[in-house]
XYZ file of C-alpha atoms in Angstrom:
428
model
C 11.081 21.847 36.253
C 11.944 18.490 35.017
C 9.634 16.869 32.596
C 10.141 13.404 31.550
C 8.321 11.209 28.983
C 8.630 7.799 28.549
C 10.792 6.561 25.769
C 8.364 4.050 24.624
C 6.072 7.495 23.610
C 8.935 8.603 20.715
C 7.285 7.724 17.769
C 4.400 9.590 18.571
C 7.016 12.604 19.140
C 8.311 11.567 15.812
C 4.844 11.895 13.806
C 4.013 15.428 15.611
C 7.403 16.867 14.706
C 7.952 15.553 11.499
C 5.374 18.024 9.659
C 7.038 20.702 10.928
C 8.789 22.898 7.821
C 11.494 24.616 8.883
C 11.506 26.877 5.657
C 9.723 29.116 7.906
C 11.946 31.360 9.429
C 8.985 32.207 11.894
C 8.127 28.198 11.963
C 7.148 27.901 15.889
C 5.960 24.824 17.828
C 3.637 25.597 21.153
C 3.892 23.420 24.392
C 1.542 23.309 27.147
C 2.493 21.658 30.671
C -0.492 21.092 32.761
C 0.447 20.033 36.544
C -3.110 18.660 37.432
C -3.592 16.843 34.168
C 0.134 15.878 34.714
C 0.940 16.042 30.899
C 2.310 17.747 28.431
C 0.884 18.737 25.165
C 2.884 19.918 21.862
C 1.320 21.711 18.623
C 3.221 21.738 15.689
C 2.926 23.336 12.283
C 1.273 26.464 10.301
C -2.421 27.181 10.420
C -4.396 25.268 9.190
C -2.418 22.330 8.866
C -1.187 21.748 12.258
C -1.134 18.991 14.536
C -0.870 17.889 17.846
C -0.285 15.168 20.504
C -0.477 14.757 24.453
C 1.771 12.754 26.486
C 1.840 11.683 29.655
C 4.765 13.082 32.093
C 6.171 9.977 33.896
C 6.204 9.997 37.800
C 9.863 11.180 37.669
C 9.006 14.379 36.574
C 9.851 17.123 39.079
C 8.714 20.891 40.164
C 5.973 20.335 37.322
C 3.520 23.055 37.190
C 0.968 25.318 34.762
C 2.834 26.623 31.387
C 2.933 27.716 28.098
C 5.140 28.704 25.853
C 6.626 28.401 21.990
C 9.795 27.451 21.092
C 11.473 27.544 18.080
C 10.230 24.807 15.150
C 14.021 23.723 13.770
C 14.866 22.652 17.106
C 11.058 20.777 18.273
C 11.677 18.878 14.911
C 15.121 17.676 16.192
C 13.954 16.322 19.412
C 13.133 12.339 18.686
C 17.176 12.349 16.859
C 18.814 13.770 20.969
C 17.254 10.202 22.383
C 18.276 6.785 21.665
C 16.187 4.100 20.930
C 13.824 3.677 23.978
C 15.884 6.352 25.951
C 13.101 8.388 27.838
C 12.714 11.780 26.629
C 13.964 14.868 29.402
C 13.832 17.761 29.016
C 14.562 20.759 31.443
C 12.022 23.938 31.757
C 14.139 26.731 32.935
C 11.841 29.596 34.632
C 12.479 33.018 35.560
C 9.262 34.139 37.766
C 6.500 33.327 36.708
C 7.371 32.511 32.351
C 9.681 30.087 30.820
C 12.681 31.359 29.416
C 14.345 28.422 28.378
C 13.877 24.609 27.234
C 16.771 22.536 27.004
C 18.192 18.795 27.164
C 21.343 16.487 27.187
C 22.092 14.874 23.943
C 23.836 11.771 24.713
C 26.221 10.858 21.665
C 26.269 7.456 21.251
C 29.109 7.505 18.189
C 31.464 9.907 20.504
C 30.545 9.212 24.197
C 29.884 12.367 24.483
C 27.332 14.587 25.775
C 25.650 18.503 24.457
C 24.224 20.539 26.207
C 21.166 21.685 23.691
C 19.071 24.906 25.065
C 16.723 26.596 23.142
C 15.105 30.201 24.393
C 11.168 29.739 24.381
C 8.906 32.745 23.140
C 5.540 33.877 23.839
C 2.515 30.970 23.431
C 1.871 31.484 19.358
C -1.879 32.284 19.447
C -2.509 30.725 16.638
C -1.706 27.579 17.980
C -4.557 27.838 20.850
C -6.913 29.182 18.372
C -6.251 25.581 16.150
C -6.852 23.691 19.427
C -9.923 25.149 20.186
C -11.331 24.577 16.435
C -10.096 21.246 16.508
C -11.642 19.936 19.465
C -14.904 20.994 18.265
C -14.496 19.754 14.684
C -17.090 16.813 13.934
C -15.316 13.723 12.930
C -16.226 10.129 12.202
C -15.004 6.864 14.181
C -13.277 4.214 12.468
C -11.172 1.251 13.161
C -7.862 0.955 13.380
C -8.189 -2.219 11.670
C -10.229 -0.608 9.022
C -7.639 2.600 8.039
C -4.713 -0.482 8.155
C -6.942 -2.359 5.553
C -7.095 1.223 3.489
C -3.364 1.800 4.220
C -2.484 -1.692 2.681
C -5.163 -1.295 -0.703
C -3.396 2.536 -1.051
C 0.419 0.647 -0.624
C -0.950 -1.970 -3.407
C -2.219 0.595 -5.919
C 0.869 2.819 -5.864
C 2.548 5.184 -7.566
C -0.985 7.955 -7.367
C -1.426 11.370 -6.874
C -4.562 10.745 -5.173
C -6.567 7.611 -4.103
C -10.391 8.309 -3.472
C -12.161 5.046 -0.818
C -15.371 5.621 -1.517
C -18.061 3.895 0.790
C -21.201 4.954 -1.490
C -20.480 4.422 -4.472
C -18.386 1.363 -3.475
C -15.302 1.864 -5.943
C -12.348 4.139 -5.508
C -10.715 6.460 -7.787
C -7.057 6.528 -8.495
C -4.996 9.638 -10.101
C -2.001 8.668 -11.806
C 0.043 11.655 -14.732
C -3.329 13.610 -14.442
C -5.440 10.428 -15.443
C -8.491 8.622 -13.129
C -9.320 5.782 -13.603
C -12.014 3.190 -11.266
C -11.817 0.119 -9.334
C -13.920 -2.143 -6.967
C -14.155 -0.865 -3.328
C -12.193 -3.558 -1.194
C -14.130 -6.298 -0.169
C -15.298 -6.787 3.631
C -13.844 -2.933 4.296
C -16.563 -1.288 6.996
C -15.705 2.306 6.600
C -17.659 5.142 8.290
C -16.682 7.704 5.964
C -15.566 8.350 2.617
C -11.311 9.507 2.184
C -9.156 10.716 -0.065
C -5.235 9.768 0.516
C -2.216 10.832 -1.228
C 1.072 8.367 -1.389
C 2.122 11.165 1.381
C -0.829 11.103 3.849
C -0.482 7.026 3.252
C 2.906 7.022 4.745
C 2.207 9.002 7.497
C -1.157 7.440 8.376
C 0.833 3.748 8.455
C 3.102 5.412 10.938
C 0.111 6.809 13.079
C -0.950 3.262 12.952
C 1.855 2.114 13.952
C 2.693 4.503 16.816
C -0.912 4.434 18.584
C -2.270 2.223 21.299
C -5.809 2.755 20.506
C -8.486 0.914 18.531
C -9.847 3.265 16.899
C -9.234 6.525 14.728
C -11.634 9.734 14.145
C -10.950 11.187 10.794
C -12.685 14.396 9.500
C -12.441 15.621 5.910
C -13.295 19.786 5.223
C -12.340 20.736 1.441
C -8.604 20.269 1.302
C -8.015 19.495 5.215
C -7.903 15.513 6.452
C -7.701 15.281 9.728
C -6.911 12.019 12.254
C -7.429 11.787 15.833
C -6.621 9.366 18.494
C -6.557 9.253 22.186
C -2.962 10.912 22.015
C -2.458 12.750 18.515
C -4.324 14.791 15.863
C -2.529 15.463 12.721
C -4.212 17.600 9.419
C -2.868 17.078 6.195
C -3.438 18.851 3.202
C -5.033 17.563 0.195
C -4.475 20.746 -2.440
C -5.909 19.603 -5.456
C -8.489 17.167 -4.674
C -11.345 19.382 -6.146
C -9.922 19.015 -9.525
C -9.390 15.456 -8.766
C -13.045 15.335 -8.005
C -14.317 17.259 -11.033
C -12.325 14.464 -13.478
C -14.066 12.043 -14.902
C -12.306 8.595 -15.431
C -11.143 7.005 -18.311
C -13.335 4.821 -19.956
C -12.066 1.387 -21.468
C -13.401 -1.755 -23.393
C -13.025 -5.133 -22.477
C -10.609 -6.402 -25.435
C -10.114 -9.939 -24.004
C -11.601 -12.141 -20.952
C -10.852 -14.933 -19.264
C -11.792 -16.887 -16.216
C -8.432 -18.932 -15.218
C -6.705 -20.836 -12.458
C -4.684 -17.543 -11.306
C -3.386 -19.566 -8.098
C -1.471 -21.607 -11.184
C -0.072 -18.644 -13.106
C 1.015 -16.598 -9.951
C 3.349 -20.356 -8.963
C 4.705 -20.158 -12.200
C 5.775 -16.740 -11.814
C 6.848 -16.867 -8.419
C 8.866 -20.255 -9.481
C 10.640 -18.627 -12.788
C 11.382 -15.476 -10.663
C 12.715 -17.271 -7.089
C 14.827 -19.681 -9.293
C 16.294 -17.703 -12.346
C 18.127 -14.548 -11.372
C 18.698 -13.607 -15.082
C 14.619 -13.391 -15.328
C 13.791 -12.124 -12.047
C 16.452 -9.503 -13.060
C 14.593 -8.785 -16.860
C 11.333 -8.716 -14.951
C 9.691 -9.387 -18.094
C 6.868 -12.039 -19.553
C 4.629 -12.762 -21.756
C 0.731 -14.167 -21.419
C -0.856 -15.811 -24.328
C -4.799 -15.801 -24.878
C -6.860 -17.369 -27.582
C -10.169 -18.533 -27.420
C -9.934 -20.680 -25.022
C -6.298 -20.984 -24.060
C -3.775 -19.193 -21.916
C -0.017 -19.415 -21.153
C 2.666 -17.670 -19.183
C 5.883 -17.208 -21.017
C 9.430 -16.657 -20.415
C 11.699 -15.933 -23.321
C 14.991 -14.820 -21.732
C 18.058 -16.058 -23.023
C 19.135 -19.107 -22.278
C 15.828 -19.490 -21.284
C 12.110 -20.512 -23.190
C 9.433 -21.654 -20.821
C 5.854 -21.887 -21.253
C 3.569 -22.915 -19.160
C 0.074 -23.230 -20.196
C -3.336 -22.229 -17.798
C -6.463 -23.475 -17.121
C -9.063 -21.758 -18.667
C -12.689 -22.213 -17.562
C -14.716 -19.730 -20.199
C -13.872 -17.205 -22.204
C -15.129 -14.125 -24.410
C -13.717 -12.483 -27.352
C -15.496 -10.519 -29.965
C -13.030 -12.502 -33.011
C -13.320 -15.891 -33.343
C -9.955 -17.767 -33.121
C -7.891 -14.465 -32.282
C -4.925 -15.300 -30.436
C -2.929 -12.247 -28.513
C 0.384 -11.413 -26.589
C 1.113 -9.360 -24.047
C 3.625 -7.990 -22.071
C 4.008 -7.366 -18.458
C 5.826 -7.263 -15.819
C 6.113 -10.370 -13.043
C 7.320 -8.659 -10.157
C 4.117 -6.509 -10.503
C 1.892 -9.703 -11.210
C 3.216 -11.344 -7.678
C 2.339 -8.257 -5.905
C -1.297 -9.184 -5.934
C -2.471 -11.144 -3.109
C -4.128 -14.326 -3.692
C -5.510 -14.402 -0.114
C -8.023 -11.537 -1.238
C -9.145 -13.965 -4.265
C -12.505 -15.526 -3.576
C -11.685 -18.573 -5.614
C -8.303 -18.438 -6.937
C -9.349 -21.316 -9.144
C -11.425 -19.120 -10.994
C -10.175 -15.655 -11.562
C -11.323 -13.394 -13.841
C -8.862 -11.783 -16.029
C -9.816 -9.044 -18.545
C -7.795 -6.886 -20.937
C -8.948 -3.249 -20.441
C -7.667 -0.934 -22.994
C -8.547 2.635 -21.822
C -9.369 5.636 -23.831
C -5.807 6.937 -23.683
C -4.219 4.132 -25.621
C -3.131 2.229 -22.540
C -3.935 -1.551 -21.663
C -4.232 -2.500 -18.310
C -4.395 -6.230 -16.504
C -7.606 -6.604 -14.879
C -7.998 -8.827 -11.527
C -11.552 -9.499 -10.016
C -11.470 -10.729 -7.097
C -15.314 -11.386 -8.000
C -17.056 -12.867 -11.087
C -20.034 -10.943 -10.608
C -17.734 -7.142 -10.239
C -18.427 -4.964 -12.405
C -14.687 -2.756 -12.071
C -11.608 -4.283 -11.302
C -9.880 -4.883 -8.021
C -6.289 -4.658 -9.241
C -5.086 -3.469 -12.118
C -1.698 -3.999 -13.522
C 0.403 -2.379 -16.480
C 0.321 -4.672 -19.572
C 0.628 -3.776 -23.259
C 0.181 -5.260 -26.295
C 3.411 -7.169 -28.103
C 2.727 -9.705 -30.289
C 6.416 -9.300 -31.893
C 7.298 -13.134 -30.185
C 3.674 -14.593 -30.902
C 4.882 -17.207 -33.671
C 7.535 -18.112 -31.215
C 5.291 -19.067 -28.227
C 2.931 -20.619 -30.808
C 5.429 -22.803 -31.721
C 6.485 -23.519 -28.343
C 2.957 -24.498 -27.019
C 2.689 -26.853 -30.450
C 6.108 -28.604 -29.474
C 4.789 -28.991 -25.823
C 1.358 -30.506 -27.060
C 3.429 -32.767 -29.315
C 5.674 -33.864 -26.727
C 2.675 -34.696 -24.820
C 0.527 -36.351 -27.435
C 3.536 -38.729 -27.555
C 3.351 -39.117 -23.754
C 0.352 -40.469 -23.908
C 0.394 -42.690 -26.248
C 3.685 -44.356 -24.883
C 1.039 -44.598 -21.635
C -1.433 -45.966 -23.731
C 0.749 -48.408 -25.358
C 1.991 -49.834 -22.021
C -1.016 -50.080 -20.401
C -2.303 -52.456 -23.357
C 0.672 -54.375 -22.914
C 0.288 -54.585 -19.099
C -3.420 -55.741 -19.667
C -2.030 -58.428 -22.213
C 0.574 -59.421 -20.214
C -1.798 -59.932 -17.384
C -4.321 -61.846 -19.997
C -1.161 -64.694 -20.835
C -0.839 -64.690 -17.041
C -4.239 -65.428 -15.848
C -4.177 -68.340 -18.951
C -1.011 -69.821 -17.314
C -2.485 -70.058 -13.862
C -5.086 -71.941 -15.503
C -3.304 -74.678 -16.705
């Protein structure tokens, strides 16, 4: 029989043979062609983490009727890289009686013109594989929105590197695992999750491809110990999340607020994004410098031939020492990657200094003043090695302006006497 699938369908094919590890030397993938459903479904991968998807055999298809069979895993993982880019996907079921005895295709070489003839001897179904679709089918999962896990996807891209990222919806903060350490931030505001999830930089990847590769509106996800699971109309894929009790059982790093400020944050990220776009020799050092007093703030860039400063608007402050001025390093190209559109008021930004138990300092973003954690934190640490310097540029840009505006103020008294000995004229 011929069975065809439409070429449109190969990223899907890509997701459910992707997880397939061929280190196994018994590494099988099962396939099961159903004539009155007219489809075809394939199950990758070991028990329990397997997966699987159903597609739809186009009209083309020919002599289609009831099998199943296994084939070998090394050459179900090659299938999406034997059809081109929106090339539907043949393939040939060979049949002696009654049971399949071989599965095989033409790989059309686009580099060569010229075509293989790829055949691959099928097996006995793998039991095990039937035995995983029966247990998943009956597994209880949750319902959420595809718009929802894209929102999650996007907050897990933001946060990276992690070893694991914890959403969760009760407590409303997740929990990030970075070198063995957990730390906590705000839950992401205006995210309508079901379900609590745990995600590692892995499972993120894949779960922005399953986004990506679905027509539906919705995905089912289950969590059981170290399993995840997602489901949609067409695919189920189960990841593993070894680990995750011990991630669980940590407790996260505590830290103290050294500084905080509320500032105009839509100011400092345009002077970042300026120096950056502008100056390759910075955006290239990736390095600057933020100043905080009492109640002042700057962004600095000290990179030969360059000094810029560029002061902030600061609407309150708090600091335990009174008159305690502080420098710190970070950098830029980390700074930009938080999005302003997520700000509230991007007027008025809390900023806070969080230096956690281990020594480290951290950037603190709220997206909220009334948040109690973070939404973003970024790398920053303390260097107050070029704090005279910026001192003594912010006291030669104050100067310069304090004689600004008194050249203003000096013309505008002449303008007003000029206009005086002009109003005396007309009278005469």
């Amino acid at each position: 029989m011929k069975i065809i699938i439409s070429g449109n369908k190969k990223a899907l094919l890509k997701n459910i043979t992707e997880n397939i590890d061929t280190h196994y030397a018994d590494s099988l993938a099962t396939i099961l062609i159903s004539k009155k459903e007219g489809s075809i479904k394939l199950i990758t991968g070991k028990p329990p983490l397997c997966s699987h998807c159903v597609f739809t055999l186009d009209t083309s298809s020919t002599h289609v009727k009831d099998a199943q069979f296994s084939i070998d895993g090394s050459f179900a993982k090659q299938l999406p890289c034997y059809f081109s880019e929106n090339e539907d996907i043949e393939l040939s079921v060979n049949t002696l009686s009654s049971s399949a005895t071989s599965i095989e295709l033409i790989h059309k070489d686009t580099k060569s013109n010229e075509n293989a003839l790829r055949r691959c001897e099928c097996v006995d179904v793998y039991e095990a594989h039937l035995t995983y679709l029966k247990e998943s089918s009956q597994r209880p999962t949750s319902t959420a929105s595809k718009a929802a896990i894209e929102r999650v996807i996007f907050e897990s891209t933001e946060t990276m590197p992690f070893e694991f990222l914890e959403v969760n919806v009760d407590k409303q903060h997740c929990r990030i695992q970075r070198d063995g350490d957990v730390e906590e931030v705000h839950f992401p505001d205006n995210l309508k999750l079901p379900i609590s999830m745990v995600l590692t930089e892995e499972i993120t990847r894949k779960l922005d491809n399953l986004c990506k590769a679905t027509d539906g509106d919705e995905i089912e996800v289950a969590q059981q110990g170290e399993l995840l699971t997602f489901k949609t109309p067409e695919i189920t894929l189960t990841y593993s999340l070894a680990g995750v009790e011990e991630f669980f059982a940590k407790k996260p790093l505590k830290f103290t607020n050294e500084k905080h400020v509320i500032v105009n944050f839509y100011g400092l990220k345009t002077e970042v994004r300026h120096c950056l776009a502008e100056y390759k020799t910075i955006k290239k050092a990736d390095n600057a410098l933020l100043y905080l007093s009492n109640n002042k703030a700057a962004i600095t860039f000290i990179t030969p031939p360059y000094e810029f400063v560029h002061p902030i608007t600061v609407t309150e402050t708090c600091s335990k020492t009174k008159n305690s001025e502080s420098l710190y390093r970070f950098s830029p190209k980390v700074l930009l990657g938080i999005n302003i559109g997520d700000l509230t008021q991007a007027k008025s930004t809390r900023l806070d200094i969080l230096k956690y138990e281990n020594g480290e300092r951290k950037l603190g973003v709220y997206f909220s003043l009334e948040n109690k954690l973070p939404h973003r934190t970024i790398p920053i640490e303390k260097d107050e090695s070029q704090l005279p310097h910026v001192l003594a540029l912010l006291e030669e840009l104050y100067q310069n302006q304090g004689d600004t505006n008194t050249q203003n103020i000096k013309q505008e008294v002449q303008k007003d006497l000029f206009a005086d000995v002009m109003e005396e004229c007309d009278e005469y």
